Amino acid sequence: MRAMILAAGFGTRMRPLTDHTPKPLLEVAGLPLLEHHLLRLEAIDVDRVVINVGHLADRILSHFAAKPNAKGQLEACWQGRKRRLTLIFSREETPLETGGGIARALSLSDALTQDAGDDTPFLLINGDVWCDVDLTLLTIQALASHSLAPLADQPQALAGLVLVDNPPHHPRGDFLLTPTGIVKDEADAASDEQDEKDEQEEQAGSRLTFSGVSWLSPRLIRRAIAETPAYQGPDSVFKLAPLLREAMQHGEVRGLHHRGTWIDVGTPQRLAELDELLSHARA
């Protein structure tokens, strides 16, 4: 299993902390946030991690001592607590958005996938979140969706999202998770229809917030590229969210409700909250 960490953002909401330090290198409990993600990936069957970098990329590349490999890719060997991970860095000279960043990573030889015909799912983690979801469970779901033939009345899944209870700063949530584990995109109802809408949602499932942790099939990105000329090219700029919403319309997205710890590290206050949480756990 391989993984990608999205770490190319500007970290605008974290300023002034991110004026000179990229958000992935901000320290939490004595380690850069990015290395906390790597430690969790080290603990499961992940051997290769692609990290896209943009804002203050040189600081991240220097931190990991990344150097060009035989294929001209920026590579580093990161020593975890028990084993080493191979890191491949996908440098974005201009922001490519989430979908474009993943597409570029997929174009790198033997990085996110073994080759252009490899449809093995990969883990995808936003670099600015913290979630203690069981990543092993997530990989099992991903590989099962990849290997099992789809049911007659249910298409093959192309993505699996970890969903969490809605936080105070995002009370309406993002997507609806049905009792059968299907993720749907339900548009917000008008105010005079809201009570009826809420009742329907209670019967059909729960509206939850996307945690920023997921698995994706390369087919989701490759299909969008094949169908959309604007997405074709090594530096195409497009978002992942519209692709997920389109896949939801076809029943191709699964969900997992995580009831444990999740923090959107989007502000200095929430960074401090995570620091306190992990520091206490290490004590």
PDB file of C-alpha atoms in Angstrom:
ATOM      1  CA  MET A   1       0.000   0.000   0.000  1.00  0.00           C
ATOM      2  CA  ARG A   2       1.228   3.479  -0.826  1.00  0.00           C
ATOM      3  CA  ALA A   3       0.156   6.851   0.460  1.00  0.00           C
ATOM      4  CA  MET A   4       0.132  10.533  -0.407  1.00  0.00           C
ATOM      5  CA  ILE A   5       0.272  13.449   2.007  1.00  0.00           C
ATOM      6  CA  LEU A   6      -1.026  16.797   0.748  1.00  0.00           C
ATOM      7  CA  ALA A   7       1.445  19.399   2.006  1.00  0.00           C
ATOM      8  CA  ALA A   8       1.610  22.102  -0.660  1.00  0.00           C
ATOM      9  CA  GLY A   9      -0.747  24.666   0.869  1.00  0.00           C
ATOM     10  CA  PHE A  10       0.161  28.185   1.927  1.00  0.00           C
ATOM     11  CA  GLY A  11      -1.136  27.849   5.485  1.00  0.00           C
ATOM     12  CA  THR A  12      -2.697  31.297   5.254  1.00  0.00           C
ATOM     13  CA  ARG A  13      -4.843  30.906   8.363  1.00  0.00           C
ATOM     14  CA  MET A  14      -1.745  29.998  10.380  1.00  0.00           C
ATOM     15  CA  ARG A  15       0.091  33.261   9.748  1.00  0.00           C
ATOM     16  CA  PRO A  16       2.423  34.581  11.064  1.00  0.00           C
ATOM     17  CA  LEU A  17       3.607  31.061  11.994  1.00  0.00           C
ATOM     18  CA  THR A  18       3.759  30.063   8.330  1.00  0.00           C
ATOM     19  CA  ASP A  19       5.458  33.187   7.005  1.00  0.00           C
ATOM     20  CA  HIS A  20       8.841  31.484   7.267  1.00  0.00           C
ATOM     21  CA  THR A  21       7.966  27.890   8.169  1.00  0.00           C
ATOM     22  CA  PRO A  22       5.735  25.688   5.996  1.00  0.00           C
ATOM     23  CA  LYS A  23       2.765  24.348   7.948  1.00  0.00           C
ATOM     24  CA  PRO A  24       3.885  20.695   7.642  1.00  0.00           C
ATOM     25  CA  LEU A  25       7.059  21.570   9.586  1.00  0.00           C
ATOM     26  CA  LEU A  26       5.315  23.329  12.468  1.00  0.00           C
ATOM     27  CA  GLU A  27       6.193  21.411  15.605  1.00  0.00           C
ATOM     28  CA  VAL A  28       3.659  19.429  17.586  1.00  0.00           C
ATOM     29  CA  ALA A  29       4.819  17.599  20.720  1.00  0.00           C
ATOM     30  CA  GLY A  30       8.453  17.969  19.660  1.00  0.00           C
ATOM     31  CA  LEU A  31       8.051  16.740  16.067  1.00  0.00           C
ATOM     32  CA  PRO A  32       6.988  18.392  12.801  1.00  0.00           C
ATOM     33  CA  LEU A  33       3.333  17.739  12.042  1.00  0.00           C
ATOM     34  CA  LEU A  34       4.376  15.958   8.845  1.00  0.00           C
ATOM     35  CA  GLU A  35       6.446  13.423  10.783  1.00  0.00           C
ATOM     36  CA  HIS A  36       3.485  12.533  12.991  1.00  0.00           C
ATOM     37  CA  HIS A  37       1.694  11.445   9.809  1.00  0.00           C
ATOM     38  CA  LEU A  38       4.744   9.446   8.726  1.00  0.00           C
ATOM     39  CA  LEU A  39       4.876   7.672  12.080  1.00  0.00           C
ATOM     40  CA  ARG A  40       1.273   6.540  11.654  1.00  0.00           C
ATOM     41  CA  LEU A  41       2.006   5.331   8.119  1.00  0.00           C
ATOM     42  CA  GLU A  42       5.129   3.545   9.347  1.00  0.00           C
ATOM     43  CA  ALA A  43       2.958   1.553  11.755  1.00  0.00           C
ATOM     44  CA  ILE A  44       0.973  -0.031   8.911  1.00  0.00           C
ATOM     45  CA  ASP A  45       1.936  -1.689   5.651  1.00  0.00           C
ATOM     46  CA  VAL A  46       3.005   1.458   3.782  1.00  0.00           C
ATOM     47  CA  ASP A  47       6.471   1.558   2.230  1.00  0.00           C
ATOM     48  CA  ARG A  48       6.334   4.544  -0.110  1.00  0.00           C
ATOM     49  CA  VAL A  49       4.854   7.991   0.510  1.00  0.00           C
ATOM     50  CA  VAL A  50       4.428  10.783  -2.030  1.00  0.00           C
ATOM     51  CA  ILE A  51       4.389  14.297  -0.563  1.00  0.00           C
ATOM     52  CA  ASN A  52       3.470  17.261  -2.702  1.00  0.00           C
ATOM     53  CA  VAL A  53       5.207  20.493  -1.746  1.00  0.00           C
ATOM     54  CA  GLY A  54       4.731  24.082  -2.819  1.00  0.00           C
ATOM     55  CA  HIS A  55       4.889  26.908  -0.281  1.00  0.00           C
ATOM     56  CA  LEU A  56       8.437  27.118   1.134  1.00  0.00           C
ATOM     57  CA  ALA A  57       9.155  23.774  -0.518  1.00  0.00           C
ATOM     58  CA  ASP A  58      12.919  24.111  -0.095  1.00  0.00           C
ATOM     59  CA  ARG A  59      12.499  24.066   3.691  1.00  0.00           C
ATOM     60  CA  ILE A  60      10.694  20.726   3.524  1.00  0.00           C
ATOM     61  CA  LEU A  61      13.120  19.233   1.010  1.00  0.00           C
ATOM     62  CA  SER A  62      16.066  20.345   3.133  1.00  0.00           C
ATOM     63  CA  HIS A  63      14.508  18.958   6.324  1.00  0.00           C
ATOM     64  CA  PHE A  64      14.314  15.474   4.771  1.00  0.00           C
ATOM     65  CA  ALA A  65      17.581  15.825   2.801  1.00  0.00           C
ATOM     66  CA  ALA A  66      15.768  15.023  -0.443  1.00  0.00           C
ATOM     67  CA  LYS A  67      17.956  14.402  -3.499  1.00  0.00           C
ATOM     68  CA  PRO A  68      17.285  13.480  -7.134  1.00  0.00           C
ATOM     69  CA  ASN A  69      17.091   9.722  -7.695  1.00  0.00           C
ATOM     70  CA  ALA A  70      17.953   7.810 -10.871  1.00  0.00           C
ATOM     71  CA  LYS A  71      14.592   8.858 -12.372  1.00  0.00           C
ATOM     72  CA  GLY A  72      15.154  12.529 -11.595  1.00  0.00           C
ATOM     73  CA  GLN A  73      12.576  12.500  -8.797  1.00  0.00           C
ATOM     74  CA  LEU A  74      13.216  14.159  -5.447  1.00  0.00           C
ATOM     75  CA  GLU A  75      13.573  11.281  -2.995  1.00  0.00           C
ATOM     76  CA  ALA A  76      14.480  10.819   0.651  1.00  0.00           C
ATOM     77  CA  CYS A  77      14.774   7.908   3.049  1.00  0.00           C
ATOM     78  CA  TRP A  78      13.022   8.629   6.330  1.00  0.00           C
ATOM     79  CA  GLN A  79      13.903   6.550   9.373  1.00  0.00           C
ATOM     80  CA  GLY A  80      10.920   5.903  11.599  1.00  0.00           C
ATOM     81  CA  ARG A  81      10.860   4.202  14.959  1.00  0.00           C
ATOM     82  CA  LYS A  82      11.103   0.693  13.533  1.00  0.00           C
ATOM     83  CA  ARG A  83      11.645   0.916   9.785  1.00  0.00           C
ATOM     84  CA  ARG A  84      12.371   3.218   6.896  1.00  0.00           C
ATOM     85  CA  LEU A  85       9.980   4.788   4.439  1.00  0.00           C
ATOM     86  CA  THR A  86      10.809   5.994   0.943  1.00  0.00           C
ATOM     87  CA  LEU A  87       9.572   9.540   0.406  1.00  0.00           C
ATOM     88  CA  ILE A  88       8.997  10.936  -3.089  1.00  0.00           C
ATOM     89  CA  PHE A  89       8.408  14.675  -3.319  1.00  0.00           C
ATOM     90  CA  SER A  90       6.191  16.132  -6.026  1.00  0.00           C
ATOM     91  CA  ARG A  91       7.178  19.775  -6.298  1.00  0.00           C
ATOM     92  CA  GLU A  92       4.559  22.211  -7.561  1.00  0.00           C
ATOM     93  CA  GLU A  93       5.982  25.456  -8.892  1.00  0.00           C
ATOM     94  CA  THR A  94       2.426  26.809  -9.062  1.00  0.00           C
ATOM     95  CA  PRO A  95      -0.481  25.509  -6.941  1.00  0.00           C
ATOM     96  CA  LEU A  96      -2.285  22.681  -8.737  1.00  0.00           C
ATOM     97  CA  GLU A  97      -5.175  22.276  -6.269  1.00  0.00           C
ATOM     98  CA  THR A  98      -5.916  18.873  -4.769  1.00  0.00           C
ATOM     99  CA  GLY A  99      -6.961  17.037  -7.929  1.00  0.00           C
ATOM    100  CA  GLY A 100      -4.122  18.452 -10.005  1.00  0.00           C
ATOM    101  CA  GLY A 101      -1.622  17.621  -7.279  1.00  0.00           C
ATOM    102  CA  ILE A 102      -2.779  14.006  -7.171  1.00  0.00           C
ATOM    103  CA  ALA A 103      -2.740  13.787 -10.967  1.00  0.00           C
ATOM    104  CA  ARG A 104       0.845  15.002 -11.051  1.00  0.00           C
ATOM    105  CA  ALA A 105       1.835  12.486  -8.378  1.00  0.00           C
ATOM    106  CA  LEU A 106       0.237   9.698 -10.422  1.00  0.00           C
ATOM    107  CA  SER A 107       2.355  10.736 -13.401  1.00  0.00           C
ATOM    108  CA  LEU A 108       5.583  10.079 -11.484  1.00  0.00           C
ATOM    109  CA  SER A 109       7.053   6.690 -12.375  1.00  0.00           C
ATOM    110  CA  ASP A 110       6.749   4.055  -9.632  1.00  0.00           C
ATOM    111  CA  ALA A 111       5.786   6.630  -7.033  1.00  0.00           C
ATOM    112  CA  LEU A 112       2.120   6.619  -6.072  1.00  0.00           C
ATOM    113  CA  THR A 113       1.454   3.572  -8.277  1.00  0.00           C
ATOM    114  CA  GLN A 114       3.809   1.039  -9.838  1.00  0.00           C
ATOM    115  CA  ASP A 115       2.922   2.094 -13.376  1.00  0.00           C
ATOM    116  CA  ALA A 116       0.204   3.756 -15.455  1.00  0.00           C
ATOM    117  CA  GLY A 117      -1.853   0.560 -15.474  1.00  0.00           C
ATOM    118  CA  ASP A 118      -1.768   0.016 -11.713  1.00  0.00           C
ATOM    119  CA  ASP A 119      -5.196   0.667 -10.170  1.00  0.00           C
ATOM    120  CA  THR A 120      -4.251  -0.211  -6.586  1.00  0.00           C
ATOM    121  CA  PRO A 121      -5.847   2.303  -4.192  1.00  0.00           C
ATOM    122  CA  PHE A 122      -3.659   4.566  -2.080  1.00  0.00           C
ATOM    123  CA  LEU A 123      -4.168   6.407   1.175  1.00  0.00           C
ATOM    124  CA  LEU A 124      -4.626  10.175   0.956  1.00  0.00           C
ATOM    125  CA  ILE A 125      -4.040  12.395   3.987  1.00  0.00           C
ATOM    126  CA  ASN A 126      -4.388  16.157   4.265  1.00  0.00           C
ATOM    127  CA  GLY A 127      -1.205  17.380   5.909  1.00  0.00           C
ATOM    128  CA  ASP A 128      -3.058  19.863   8.098  1.00  0.00           C
ATOM    129  CA  VAL A 129      -5.355  17.481   9.991  1.00  0.00           C
ATOM    130  CA  TRP A 130      -4.868  15.050  12.834  1.00  0.00           C
ATOM    131  CA  CYS A 131      -6.993  11.934  13.084  1.00  0.00           C
ATOM    132  CA  ASP A 132      -6.399   8.766  15.092  1.00  0.00           C
ATOM    133  CA  VAL A 133      -8.552   6.608  12.823  1.00  0.00           C
ATOM    134  CA  ASP A 134      -7.377   3.013  12.398  1.00  0.00           C
ATOM    135  CA  LEU A 135      -5.459   3.254   9.122  1.00  0.00           C
ATOM    136  CA  THR A 136      -5.191  -0.526   8.925  1.00  0.00           C
ATOM    137  CA  LEU A 137      -8.983  -0.742   8.789  1.00  0.00           C
ATOM    138  CA  LEU A 138      -8.979   1.868   6.049  1.00  0.00           C
ATOM    139  CA  THR A 139      -6.445  -0.057   3.962  1.00  0.00           C
ATOM    140  CA  ILE A 140      -8.455  -3.263   4.364  1.00  0.00           C
ATOM    141  CA  GLN A 141     -11.555  -1.470   3.069  1.00  0.00           C
ATOM    142  CA  ALA A 142      -9.590  -0.021   0.161  1.00  0.00           C
ATOM    143  CA  LEU A 143      -7.987  -3.278  -0.936  1.00  0.00           C
ATOM    144  CA  ALA A 144     -11.251  -5.190  -0.536  1.00  0.00           C
ATOM    145  CA  SER A 145     -13.057  -2.685  -2.769  1.00  0.00           C
ATOM    146  CA  HIS A 146     -10.276  -3.094  -5.317  1.00  0.00           C
ATOM    147  CA  SER A 147     -10.164  -6.888  -5.363  1.00  0.00           C
ATOM    148  CA  LEU A 148     -13.823  -7.828  -4.991  1.00  0.00           C
ATOM    149  CA  ALA A 149     -16.137  -7.766  -7.983  1.00  0.00           C
ATOM    150  CA  PRO A 150     -18.908  -5.159  -7.584  1.00  0.00           C
ATOM    151  CA  LEU A 151     -22.377  -6.365  -6.705  1.00  0.00           C
ATOM    152  CA  ALA A 152     -25.109  -6.262  -9.334  1.00  0.00           C
ATOM    153  CA  ASP A 153     -26.923  -3.429  -7.587  1.00  0.00           C
ATOM    154  CA  GLN A 154     -23.821  -1.622  -6.290  1.00  0.00           C
ATOM    155  CA  PRO A 155     -20.990  -0.171  -8.408  1.00  0.00           C
ATOM    156  CA  GLN A 156     -17.372  -0.615  -7.474  1.00  0.00           C
ATOM    157  CA  ALA A 157     -16.120   1.961  -5.011  1.00  0.00           C
ATOM    158  CA  LEU A 158     -13.519   4.439  -6.217  1.00  0.00           C
ATOM    159  CA  ALA A 159     -13.018   6.240  -2.907  1.00  0.00           C
ATOM    160  CA  GLY A 160     -13.491   5.796   0.816  1.00  0.00           C
ATOM    161  CA  LEU A 161     -13.819   8.810   3.103  1.00  0.00           C
ATOM    162  CA  VAL A 162     -13.243   8.963   6.841  1.00  0.00           C
ATOM    163  CA  LEU A 163     -16.080  11.090   8.220  1.00  0.00           C
ATOM    164  CA  VAL A 164     -16.284  12.633  11.677  1.00  0.00           C
ATOM    165  CA  ASP A 165     -18.913  14.333  13.821  1.00  0.00           C
ATOM    166  CA  ASN A 166     -19.427  17.946  12.816  1.00  0.00           C
ATOM    167  CA  PRO A 167     -17.164  20.336  14.756  1.00  0.00           C
ATOM    168  CA  PRO A 168     -18.404  23.705  16.083  1.00  0.00           C
ATOM    169  CA  HIS A 169     -16.718  25.568  13.215  1.00  0.00           C
ATOM    170  CA  HIS A 170     -18.497  23.382  10.608  1.00  0.00           C
ATOM    171  CA  PRO A 171     -21.880  22.441  12.115  1.00  0.00           C
ATOM    172  CA  ARG A 172     -23.665  21.479   8.874  1.00  0.00           C
ATOM    173  CA  GLY A 173     -21.095  18.924   7.806  1.00  0.00           C
ATOM    174  CA  ASP A 174     -20.186  17.899   4.265  1.00  0.00           C
ATOM    175  CA  PHE A 175     -21.756  14.618   3.217  1.00  0.00           C
ATOM    176  CA  LEU A 176     -24.453  12.150   4.159  1.00  0.00           C
ATOM    177  CA  LEU A 177     -23.360   8.680   5.303  1.00  0.00           C
ATOM    178  CA  THR A 178     -26.112   6.106   4.839  1.00  0.00           C
ATOM    179  CA  PRO A 179     -26.545   3.075   7.136  1.00  0.00           C
ATOM    180  CA  THR A 180     -25.111   0.888   4.363  1.00  0.00           C
ATOM    181  CA  GLY A 181     -21.879   2.890   4.244  1.00  0.00           C
ATOM    182  CA  ILE A 182     -22.578   4.825   1.040  1.00  0.00           C
ATOM    183  CA  VAL A 183     -21.590   8.502   0.979  1.00  0.00           C
ATOM    184  CA  LYS A 184     -23.991  10.899  -0.696  1.00  0.00           C
ATOM    185  CA  ASP A 185     -23.818  14.588  -1.496  1.00  0.00           C
ATOM    186  CA  GLU A 186     -27.034  16.133  -0.212  1.00  0.00           C
ATOM    187  CA  ALA A 187     -27.490  19.808  -1.064  1.00  0.00           C
ATOM    188  CA  ASP A 188     -28.598  22.033   1.780  1.00  0.00           C
ATOM    189  CA  ALA A 189     -32.320  22.580   1.870  1.00  0.00           C
ATOM    190  CA  ALA A 190     -33.960  25.967   1.886  1.00  0.00           C
ATOM    191  CA  SER A 191     -34.665  27.367   5.340  1.00  0.00           C
ATOM    192  CA  ASP A 192     -38.421  26.732   5.192  1.00  0.00           C
ATOM    193  CA  GLU A 193     -37.770  23.076   4.310  1.00  0.00           C
ATOM    194  CA  GLN A 194     -35.009  22.471   6.829  1.00  0.00           C
ATOM    195  CA  ASP A 195     -37.061  20.623   9.452  1.00  0.00           C
ATOM    196  CA  GLU A 196     -38.327  18.154   6.869  1.00  0.00           C
ATOM    197  CA  LYS A 197     -34.811  17.776   5.508  1.00  0.00           C
ATOM    198  CA  ASP A 198     -33.372  17.027   8.963  1.00  0.00           C
ATOM    199  CA  GLU A 199     -36.036  14.387   9.585  1.00  0.00           C
ATOM    200  CA  GLN A 200     -35.262  12.705   6.272  1.00  0.00           C
ATOM    201  CA  GLU A 201     -31.542  12.690   7.065  1.00  0.00           C
ATOM    202  CA  GLU A 202     -32.124  11.094  10.457  1.00  0.00           C
ATOM    203  CA  GLN A 203     -33.972   8.266   8.729  1.00  0.00           C
ATOM    204  CA  ALA A 204     -31.503   7.896   5.850  1.00  0.00           C
ATOM    205  CA  GLY A 205     -28.211   8.352   7.701  1.00  0.00           C
ATOM    206  CA  SER A 206     -26.007  10.991   9.259  1.00  0.00           C
ATOM    207  CA  ARG A 207     -24.609  14.188   7.788  1.00  0.00           C
ATOM    208  CA  LEU A 208     -20.950  14.308   8.769  1.00  0.00           C
ATOM    209  CA  THR A 209     -17.721  16.209   8.105  1.00  0.00           C
ATOM    210  CA  PHE A 210     -14.963  14.926   5.842  1.00  0.00           C
ATOM    211  CA  SER A 211     -11.861  14.430   7.985  1.00  0.00           C
ATOM    212  CA  GLY A 212      -9.256  14.892   5.266  1.00  0.00           C
ATOM    213  CA  VAL A 213      -8.272  11.203   5.497  1.00  0.00           C
ATOM    214  CA  SER A 214      -9.334   8.844   2.733  1.00  0.00           C
ATOM    215  CA  TRP A 215      -8.363   6.242   0.199  1.00  0.00           C
ATOM    216  CA  LEU A 216      -8.658   6.730  -3.542  1.00  0.00           C
ATOM    217  CA  SER A 217      -8.537   4.520  -6.584  1.00  0.00           C
ATOM    218  CA  PRO A 218      -6.314   5.943  -9.335  1.00  0.00           C
ATOM    219  CA  ARG A 219      -9.260   5.243 -11.659  1.00  0.00           C
ATOM    220  CA  LEU A 220     -11.129   8.216 -10.168  1.00  0.00           C
ATOM    221  CA  ILE A 221      -8.439  10.673 -11.275  1.00  0.00           C
ATOM    222  CA  ARG A 222      -7.606   8.947 -14.545  1.00  0.00           C
ATOM    223  CA  ARG A 223     -11.263   8.833 -15.576  1.00  0.00           C
ATOM    224  CA  ALA A 224     -11.627  12.567 -14.958  1.00  0.00           C
ATOM    225  CA  ILE A 225      -8.491  13.297 -16.958  1.00  0.00           C
ATOM    226  CA  ALA A 226      -9.660  11.145 -19.863  1.00  0.00           C
ATOM    227  CA  GLU A 227     -13.074  12.813 -19.925  1.00  0.00           C
ATOM    228  CA  THR A 228     -11.956  16.419 -19.391  1.00  0.00           C
ATOM    229  CA  PRO A 229      -9.437  18.020 -21.788  1.00  0.00           C
ATOM    230  CA  ALA A 230      -8.783  20.843 -19.315  1.00  0.00           C
ATOM    231  CA  TYR A 231      -7.408  18.278 -16.839  1.00  0.00           C
ATOM    232  CA  GLN A 232      -4.894  16.886 -19.297  1.00  0.00           C
ATOM    233  CA  GLY A 233      -1.271  17.931 -18.988  1.00  0.00           C
ATOM    234  CA  PRO A 234       1.378  17.659 -16.232  1.00  0.00           C
ATOM    235  CA  ASP A 235       0.458  20.949 -14.554  1.00  0.00           C
ATOM    236  CA  SER A 236      -3.323  20.956 -14.856  1.00  0.00           C
ATOM    237  CA  VAL A 237      -5.153  22.726 -12.048  1.00  0.00           C
ATOM    238  CA  PHE A 238      -8.346  21.149 -10.716  1.00  0.00           C
ATOM    239  CA  LYS A 239      -9.980  20.212  -7.433  1.00  0.00           C
ATOM    240  CA  LEU A 240     -10.751  16.768  -6.066  1.00  0.00           C
ATOM    241  CA  ALA A 241     -14.104  17.657  -4.471  1.00  0.00           C
ATOM    242  CA  PRO A 242     -16.095  17.885  -7.755  1.00  0.00           C
ATOM    243  CA  LEU A 243     -14.768  14.464  -8.781  1.00  0.00           C
ATOM    244  CA  LEU A 244     -15.872  12.978  -5.482  1.00  0.00           C
ATOM    245  CA  ARG A 245     -19.318  14.549  -5.760  1.00  0.00           C
ATOM    246  CA  GLU A 246     -19.761  13.174  -9.263  1.00  0.00           C
ATOM    247  CA  ALA A 247     -18.683   9.724  -8.045  1.00  0.00           C
ATOM    248  CA  MET A 248     -21.219   9.985  -5.214  1.00  0.00           C
ATOM    249  CA  GLN A 249     -23.974  10.405  -7.779  1.00  0.00           C
ATOM    250  CA  HIS A 250     -23.035   6.961  -9.123  1.00  0.00           C
ATOM    251  CA  GLY A 251     -22.738   5.325  -5.684  1.00  0.00           C
ATOM    252  CA  GLU A 252     -18.963   4.964  -6.013  1.00  0.00           C
ATOM    253  CA  VAL A 253     -17.926   6.469  -2.665  1.00  0.00           C
ATOM    254  CA  ARG A 254     -17.887   4.614   0.647  1.00  0.00           C
ATOM    255  CA  GLY A 255     -17.607   6.094   4.108  1.00  0.00           C
ATOM    256  CA  LEU A 256     -16.324   5.254   7.556  1.00  0.00           C
ATOM    257  CA  HIS A 257     -17.642   7.115  10.618  1.00  0.00           C
ATOM    258  CA  HIS A 258     -14.731   7.781  12.955  1.00  0.00           C
ATOM    259  CA  ARG A 259     -15.784   8.691  16.480  1.00  0.00           C
ATOM    260  CA  GLY A 260     -12.302   9.212  17.896  1.00  0.00           C
ATOM    261  CA  THR A 261      -9.981  12.199  17.912  1.00  0.00           C
ATOM    262  CA  TRP A 262      -9.888  14.572  14.951  1.00  0.00           C
ATOM    263  CA  ILE A 263      -8.467  18.086  14.792  1.00  0.00           C
ATOM    264  CA  ASP A 264      -8.413  20.398  11.794  1.00  0.00           C
ATOM    265  CA  VAL A 265      -5.068  22.106  12.375  1.00  0.00           C
ATOM    266  CA  GLY A 266      -6.128  25.270  10.586  1.00  0.00           C
ATOM    267  CA  THR A 267      -5.489  27.913  13.230  1.00  0.00           C
ATOM    268  CA  PRO A 268      -2.768  28.571  15.831  1.00  0.00           C
ATOM    269  CA  GLN A 269      -5.329  27.771  18.533  1.00  0.00           C
ATOM    270  CA  ARG A 270      -6.029  24.300  17.144  1.00  0.00           C
ATOM    271  CA  LEU A 271      -2.308  23.719  16.631  1.00  0.00           C
ATOM    272  CA  ALA A 272      -1.834  24.420  20.347  1.00  0.00           C
ATOM    273  CA  GLU A 273      -4.726  22.076  21.132  1.00  0.00           C
ATOM    274  CA  LEU A 274      -3.066  19.261  19.187  1.00  0.00           C
ATOM    275  CA  ASP A 275       0.289  19.982  20.803  1.00  0.00           C
ATOM    276  CA  GLU A 276      -1.262  19.636  24.249  1.00  0.00           C
ATOM    277  CA  LEU A 277      -3.065  16.450  23.264  1.00  0.00           C
ATOM    278  CA  LEU A 278      -0.017  14.673  21.833  1.00  0.00           C
ATOM    279  CA  SER A 279       2.353  15.966  24.506  1.00  0.00           C
ATOM    280  CA  HIS A 280       0.045  14.554  27.160  1.00  0.00           C
ATOM    281  CA  ALA A 281      -0.131  11.220  25.300  1.00  0.00           C
ATOM    282  CA  ARG A 282       3.673  10.980  25.221  1.00  0.00           C
ATOM    283  CA  ALA A 283       4.082  11.809  28.921  1.00  0.00           C
TER     284      ALA A 283
END
